[in-house]
Short mmCIF file of C-alpha atoms in Angstrom, two decimals:
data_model
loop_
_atom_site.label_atom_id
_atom_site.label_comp_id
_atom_site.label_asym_id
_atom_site.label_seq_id
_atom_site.Cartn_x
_atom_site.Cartn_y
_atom_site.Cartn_z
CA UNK A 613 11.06 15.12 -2.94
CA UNK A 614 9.02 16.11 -6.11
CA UNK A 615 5.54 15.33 -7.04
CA UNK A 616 4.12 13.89 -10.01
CA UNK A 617 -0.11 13.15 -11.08
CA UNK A 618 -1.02 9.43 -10.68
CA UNK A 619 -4.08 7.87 -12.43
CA UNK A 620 -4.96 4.26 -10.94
CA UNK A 621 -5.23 1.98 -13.71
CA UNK A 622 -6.63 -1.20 -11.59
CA UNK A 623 -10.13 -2.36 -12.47
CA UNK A 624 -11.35 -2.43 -8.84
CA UNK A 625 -11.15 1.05 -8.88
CA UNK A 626 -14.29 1.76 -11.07
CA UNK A 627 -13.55 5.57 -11.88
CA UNK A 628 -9.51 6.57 -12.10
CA UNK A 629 -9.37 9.39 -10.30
CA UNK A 630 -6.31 11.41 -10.56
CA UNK A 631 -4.58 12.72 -6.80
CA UNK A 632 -1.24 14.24 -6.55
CA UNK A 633 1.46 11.63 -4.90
CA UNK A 634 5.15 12.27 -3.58
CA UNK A 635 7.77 10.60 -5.21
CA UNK A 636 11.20 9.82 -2.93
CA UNK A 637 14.28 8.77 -4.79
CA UNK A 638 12.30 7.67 -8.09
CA UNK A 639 9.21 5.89 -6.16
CA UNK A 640 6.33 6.62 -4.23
CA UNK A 641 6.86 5.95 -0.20
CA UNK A 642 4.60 3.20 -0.21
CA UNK A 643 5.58 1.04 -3.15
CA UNK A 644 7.45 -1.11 -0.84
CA UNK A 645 4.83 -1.77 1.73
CA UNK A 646 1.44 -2.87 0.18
CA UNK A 647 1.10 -6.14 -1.27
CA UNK A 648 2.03 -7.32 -4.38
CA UNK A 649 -0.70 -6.01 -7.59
CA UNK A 650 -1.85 -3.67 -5.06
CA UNK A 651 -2.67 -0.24 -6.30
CA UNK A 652 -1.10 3.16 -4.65
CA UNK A 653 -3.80 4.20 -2.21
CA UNK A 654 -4.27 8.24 -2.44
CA UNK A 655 -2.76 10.85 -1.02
CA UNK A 656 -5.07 13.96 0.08
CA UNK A 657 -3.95 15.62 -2.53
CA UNK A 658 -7.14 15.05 -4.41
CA UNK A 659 -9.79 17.97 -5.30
CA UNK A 660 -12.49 15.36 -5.87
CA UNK A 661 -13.14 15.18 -2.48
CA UNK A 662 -15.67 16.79 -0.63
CA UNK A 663 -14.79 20.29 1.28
CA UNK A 664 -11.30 19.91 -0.60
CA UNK A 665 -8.91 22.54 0.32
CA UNK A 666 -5.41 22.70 -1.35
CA UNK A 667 -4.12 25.22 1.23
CA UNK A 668 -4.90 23.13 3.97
CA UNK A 669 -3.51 20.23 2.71
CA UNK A 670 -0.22 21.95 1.90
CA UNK A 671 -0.26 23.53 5.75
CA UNK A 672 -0.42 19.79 7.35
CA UNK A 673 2.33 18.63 5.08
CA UNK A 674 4.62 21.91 5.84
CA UNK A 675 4.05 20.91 9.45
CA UNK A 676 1.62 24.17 10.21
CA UNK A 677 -1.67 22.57 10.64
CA UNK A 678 -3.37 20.17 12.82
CA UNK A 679 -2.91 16.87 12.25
CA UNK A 680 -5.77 14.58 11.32
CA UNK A 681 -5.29 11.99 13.54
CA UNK A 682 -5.46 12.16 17.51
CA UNK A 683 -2.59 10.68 18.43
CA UNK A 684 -0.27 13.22 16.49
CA UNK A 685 -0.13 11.81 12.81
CA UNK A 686 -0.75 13.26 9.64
CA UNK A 687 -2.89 11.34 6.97
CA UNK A 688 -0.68 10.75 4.41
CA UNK A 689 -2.52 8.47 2.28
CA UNK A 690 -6.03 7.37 2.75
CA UNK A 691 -8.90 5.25 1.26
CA UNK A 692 -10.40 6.94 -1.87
CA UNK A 693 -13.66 7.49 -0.42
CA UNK A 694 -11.67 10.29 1.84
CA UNK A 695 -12.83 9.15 4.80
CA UNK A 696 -10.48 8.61 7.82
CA UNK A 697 -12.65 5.86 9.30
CA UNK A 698 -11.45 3.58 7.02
CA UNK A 699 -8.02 2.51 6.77
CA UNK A 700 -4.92 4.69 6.06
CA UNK A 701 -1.19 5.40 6.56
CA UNK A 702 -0.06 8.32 8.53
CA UNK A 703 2.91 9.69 9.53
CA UNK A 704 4.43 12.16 12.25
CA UNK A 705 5.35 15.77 10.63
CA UNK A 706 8.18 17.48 12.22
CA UNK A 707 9.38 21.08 10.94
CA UNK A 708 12.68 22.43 12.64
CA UNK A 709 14.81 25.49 11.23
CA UNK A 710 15.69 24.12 7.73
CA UNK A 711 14.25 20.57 7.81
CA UNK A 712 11.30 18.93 7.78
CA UNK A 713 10.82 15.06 8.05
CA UNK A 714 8.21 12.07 7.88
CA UNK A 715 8.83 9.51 10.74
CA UNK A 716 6.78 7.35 12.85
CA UNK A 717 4.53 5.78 10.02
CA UNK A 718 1.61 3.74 10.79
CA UNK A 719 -1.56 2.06 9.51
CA UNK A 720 -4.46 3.90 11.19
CA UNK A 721 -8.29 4.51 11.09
CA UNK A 722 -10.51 5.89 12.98
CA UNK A 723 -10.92 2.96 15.24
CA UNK A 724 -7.88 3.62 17.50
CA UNK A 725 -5.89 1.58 15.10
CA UNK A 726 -2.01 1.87 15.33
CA UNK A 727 -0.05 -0.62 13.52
CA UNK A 728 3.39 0.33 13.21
CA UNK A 729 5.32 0.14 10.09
CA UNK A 730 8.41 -0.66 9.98
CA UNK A 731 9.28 -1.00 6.75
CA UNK A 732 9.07 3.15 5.92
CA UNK A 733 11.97 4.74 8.13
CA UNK A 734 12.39 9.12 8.36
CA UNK A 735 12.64 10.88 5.62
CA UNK A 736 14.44 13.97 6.00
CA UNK A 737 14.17 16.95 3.48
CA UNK A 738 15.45 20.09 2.78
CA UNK A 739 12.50 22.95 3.68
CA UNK A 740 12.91 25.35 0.94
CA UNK A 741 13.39 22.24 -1.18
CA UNK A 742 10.56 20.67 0.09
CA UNK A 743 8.27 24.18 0.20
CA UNK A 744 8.95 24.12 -3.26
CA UNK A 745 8.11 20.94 -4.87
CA UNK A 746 4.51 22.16 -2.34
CA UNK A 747 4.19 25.32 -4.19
CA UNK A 748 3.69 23.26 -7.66
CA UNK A 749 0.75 21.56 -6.52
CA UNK A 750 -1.86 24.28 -7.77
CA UNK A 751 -0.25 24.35 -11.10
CA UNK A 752 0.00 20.13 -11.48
CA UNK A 753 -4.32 19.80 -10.24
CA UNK A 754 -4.87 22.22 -12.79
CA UNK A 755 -4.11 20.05 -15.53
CA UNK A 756 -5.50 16.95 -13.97
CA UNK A 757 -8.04 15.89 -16.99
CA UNK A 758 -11.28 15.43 -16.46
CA UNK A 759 -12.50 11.71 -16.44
CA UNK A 760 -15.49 10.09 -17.83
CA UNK A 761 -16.96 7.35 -15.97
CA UNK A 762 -16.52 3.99 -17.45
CA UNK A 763 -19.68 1.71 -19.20
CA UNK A 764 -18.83 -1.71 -17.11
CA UNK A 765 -20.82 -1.11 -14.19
CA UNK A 766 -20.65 -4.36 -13.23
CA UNK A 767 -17.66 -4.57 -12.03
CA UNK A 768 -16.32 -5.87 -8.60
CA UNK A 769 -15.57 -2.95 -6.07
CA UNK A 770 -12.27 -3.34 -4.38
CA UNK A 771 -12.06 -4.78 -0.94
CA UNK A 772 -10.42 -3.56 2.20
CA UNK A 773 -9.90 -5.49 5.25
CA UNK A 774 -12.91 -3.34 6.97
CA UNK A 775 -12.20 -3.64 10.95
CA UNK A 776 -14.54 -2.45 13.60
CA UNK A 777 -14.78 -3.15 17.54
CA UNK A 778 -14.77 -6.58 18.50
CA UNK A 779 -14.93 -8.18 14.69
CA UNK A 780 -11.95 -10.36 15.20
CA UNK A 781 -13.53 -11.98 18.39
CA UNK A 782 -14.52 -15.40 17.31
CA UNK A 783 -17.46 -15.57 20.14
CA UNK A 784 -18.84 -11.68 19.07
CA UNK A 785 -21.27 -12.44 16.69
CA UNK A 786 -22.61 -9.19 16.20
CA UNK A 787 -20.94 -7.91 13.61
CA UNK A 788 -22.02 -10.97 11.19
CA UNK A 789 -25.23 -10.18 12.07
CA UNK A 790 -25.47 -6.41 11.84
CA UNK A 791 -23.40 -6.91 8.50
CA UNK A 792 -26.04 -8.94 7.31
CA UNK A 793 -28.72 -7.28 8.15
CA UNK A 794 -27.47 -3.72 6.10
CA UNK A 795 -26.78 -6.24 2.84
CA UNK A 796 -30.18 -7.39 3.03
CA UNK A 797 -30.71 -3.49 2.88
CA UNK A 798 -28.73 -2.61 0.29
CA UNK A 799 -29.68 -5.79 -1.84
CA UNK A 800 -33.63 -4.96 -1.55
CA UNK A 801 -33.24 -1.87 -2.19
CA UNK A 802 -30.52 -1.67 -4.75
CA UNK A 803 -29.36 1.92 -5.39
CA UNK A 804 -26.84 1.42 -7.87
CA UNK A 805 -29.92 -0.16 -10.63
CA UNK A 806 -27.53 -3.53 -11.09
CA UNK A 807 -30.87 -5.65 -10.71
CA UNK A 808 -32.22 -3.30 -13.52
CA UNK A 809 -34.03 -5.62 -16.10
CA UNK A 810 -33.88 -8.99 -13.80
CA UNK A 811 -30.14 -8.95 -14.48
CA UNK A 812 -28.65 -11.23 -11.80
CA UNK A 813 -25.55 -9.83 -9.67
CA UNK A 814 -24.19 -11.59 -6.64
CA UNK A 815 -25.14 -10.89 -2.85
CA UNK A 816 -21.45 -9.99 -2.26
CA UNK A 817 -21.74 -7.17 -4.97
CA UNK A 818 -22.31 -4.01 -2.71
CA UNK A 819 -20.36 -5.63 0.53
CA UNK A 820 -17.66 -3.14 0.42
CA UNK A 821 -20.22 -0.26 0.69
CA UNK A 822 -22.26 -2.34 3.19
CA UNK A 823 -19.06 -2.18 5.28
CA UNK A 824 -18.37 1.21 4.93
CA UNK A 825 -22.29 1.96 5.84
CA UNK A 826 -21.67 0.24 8.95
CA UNK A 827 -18.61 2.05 9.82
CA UNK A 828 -20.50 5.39 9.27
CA UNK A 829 -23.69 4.10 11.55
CA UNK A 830 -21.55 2.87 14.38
CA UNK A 831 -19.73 6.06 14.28
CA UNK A 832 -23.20 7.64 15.16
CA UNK A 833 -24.07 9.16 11.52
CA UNK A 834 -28.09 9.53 11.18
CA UNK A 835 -29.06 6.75 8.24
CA UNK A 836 -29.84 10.08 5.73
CA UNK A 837 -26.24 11.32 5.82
CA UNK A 838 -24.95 7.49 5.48
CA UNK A 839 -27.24 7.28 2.53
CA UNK A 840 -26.15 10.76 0.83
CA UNK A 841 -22.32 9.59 1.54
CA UNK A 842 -23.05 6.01 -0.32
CA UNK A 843 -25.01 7.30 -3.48
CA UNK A 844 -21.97 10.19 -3.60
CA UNK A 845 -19.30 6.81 -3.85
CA UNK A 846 -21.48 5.09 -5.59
CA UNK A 847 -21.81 7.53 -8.17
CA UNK A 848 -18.11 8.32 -8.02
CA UNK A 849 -16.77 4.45 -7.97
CA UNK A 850 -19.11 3.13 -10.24
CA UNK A 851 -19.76 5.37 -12.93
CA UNK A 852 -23.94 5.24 -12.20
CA UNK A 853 -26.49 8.28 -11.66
CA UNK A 854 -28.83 6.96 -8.52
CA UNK A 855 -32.21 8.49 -8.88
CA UNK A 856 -33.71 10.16 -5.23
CA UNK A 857 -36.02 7.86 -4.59
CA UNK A 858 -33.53 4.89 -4.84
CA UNK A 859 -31.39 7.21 -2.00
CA UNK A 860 -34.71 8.14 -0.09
CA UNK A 861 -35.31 4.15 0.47
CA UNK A 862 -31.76 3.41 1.31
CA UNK A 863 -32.13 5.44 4.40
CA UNK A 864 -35.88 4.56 5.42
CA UNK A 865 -34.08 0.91 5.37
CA UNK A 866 -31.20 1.68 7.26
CA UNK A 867 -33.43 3.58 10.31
CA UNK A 868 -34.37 0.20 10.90
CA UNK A 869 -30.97 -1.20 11.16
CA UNK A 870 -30.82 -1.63 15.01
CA UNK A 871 -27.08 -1.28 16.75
CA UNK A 872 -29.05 -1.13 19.84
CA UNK A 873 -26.99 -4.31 20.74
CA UNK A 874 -23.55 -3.55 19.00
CA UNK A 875 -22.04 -1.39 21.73
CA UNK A 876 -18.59 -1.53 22.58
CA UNK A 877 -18.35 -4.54 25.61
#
């Protein structure tokens, strides 16, 4: 296994940000299993993140810390935002005298999702091997550039298959409801400036942070942390400063977001 810097170059992702990914016989692990135009999703070896810590990182993958997910796995790549509510691929860890090997793979979140995947067998490496291609990782983030955010801001964000309890139950229509209810939040109140002027943008423009909002909420986050975590992406993804009082009336709206109703049945 080695290592190498990878810069997204798709235009859903709004700012490239640079993250360290492993490369296995000439390719990264997950070439083979997303869909065809698809971009590499991170790995957490990326120091953009908030409460980033490179020796923590490297302890999960040597098999020495705690995995991220309940049942066991490590996070081995994850959505860009960082967050492990939304979806991700991890795999089991497991360190013996002079091995260590990647097994067990599987889509998760942090909705109790396990999906199997088949496709990605074990991958078995050599530890000091394997320690060492680690031990580069400090030198390789040092010379990650830095990256200006692009002018487009009106671009269209990148959508993921956003799954919380019950959405896939034709007769629970909650989740339409509670989904519309945050875009007609995040459309009054506009954070990102795209109505600046009377320019016209479509309803669907913010959806994939109006599904991420909801994630957050459901998960019990009070509406002032969701709204400091959505101007932070927003201002990472889309290349735009959000001025405080845009983020102050983000969360007054969504403290009147009622999930009083969208409770787990």
């Amino acid at each position: 296994m080695t290592m190498e810097t990878y810069i997204s170059e798709t235009r859903s992702w709004r700012v490239p940000i640079p993250f360290l990914d492993f490369v296995v016989d000439g390719k990264s692990p997950i070439e083979g299993v997303l869909g065809k135009g698809s971009d590499r999703s991170p790995t957490r070896l990326q120091p953009e993140w908030e409460h980033f810590s490179l020796d923590e990182q490297i302890n999960r993958l040597l098999g020495l810390g705690a995995p991220e997910y309940e049942d066991g796995r490590t996070a081995m790549y994850i959505c860009r935002c960082g967050d492990l509510d939304c979806f991700g691929i991890g795999a089991r860890i497991n360190r013996e005298a002079g091995t260590i090997s990647w097994s067990d793979w599987a889509w998760k979140d942090g909705f109790k999702l396990t999906d199997p995947i088949e496709e990605l067998g074990t991958y078995t490496f050599t530890l000091s091997e394997y320690e060492e291609a680690l031990a580069g990782a400090a030198r390789m983030l040092e010379t990650v550039p830095d990256w200006e955010p692009p002018k487009q801001k009106m671009l269209w964000p990148w959508q993921w298959g956003w799954r919380l309890p019950k959405e896939d139950d034709p007769m629970d229509t909650r989740m339409p409801r509670i989904r519309e209810t945050v875009r007609r939040v995040f459309l009054e109140t506009d954070p990102a400036g795209l109505g600046f002027g009377g320019t016209w943008f479509p309803e669907s423009e913010y959806d994939t942070e109006v599904d991420r909002a909801i994630s957050w909420l459901v998960k019990g986050r009070a509406p002032e942390d969701v709204a400091v975590r959505t101007v932070r992406c927003l201002e990472r993804d889309w290349g735009v400063q959000v001025l405080a009082g845009k983020k102050e009336r983000l969360a007054q709206g969504l403290r009147h977001v009622d999930l009083s109703h969208f409770m787990p049945r």
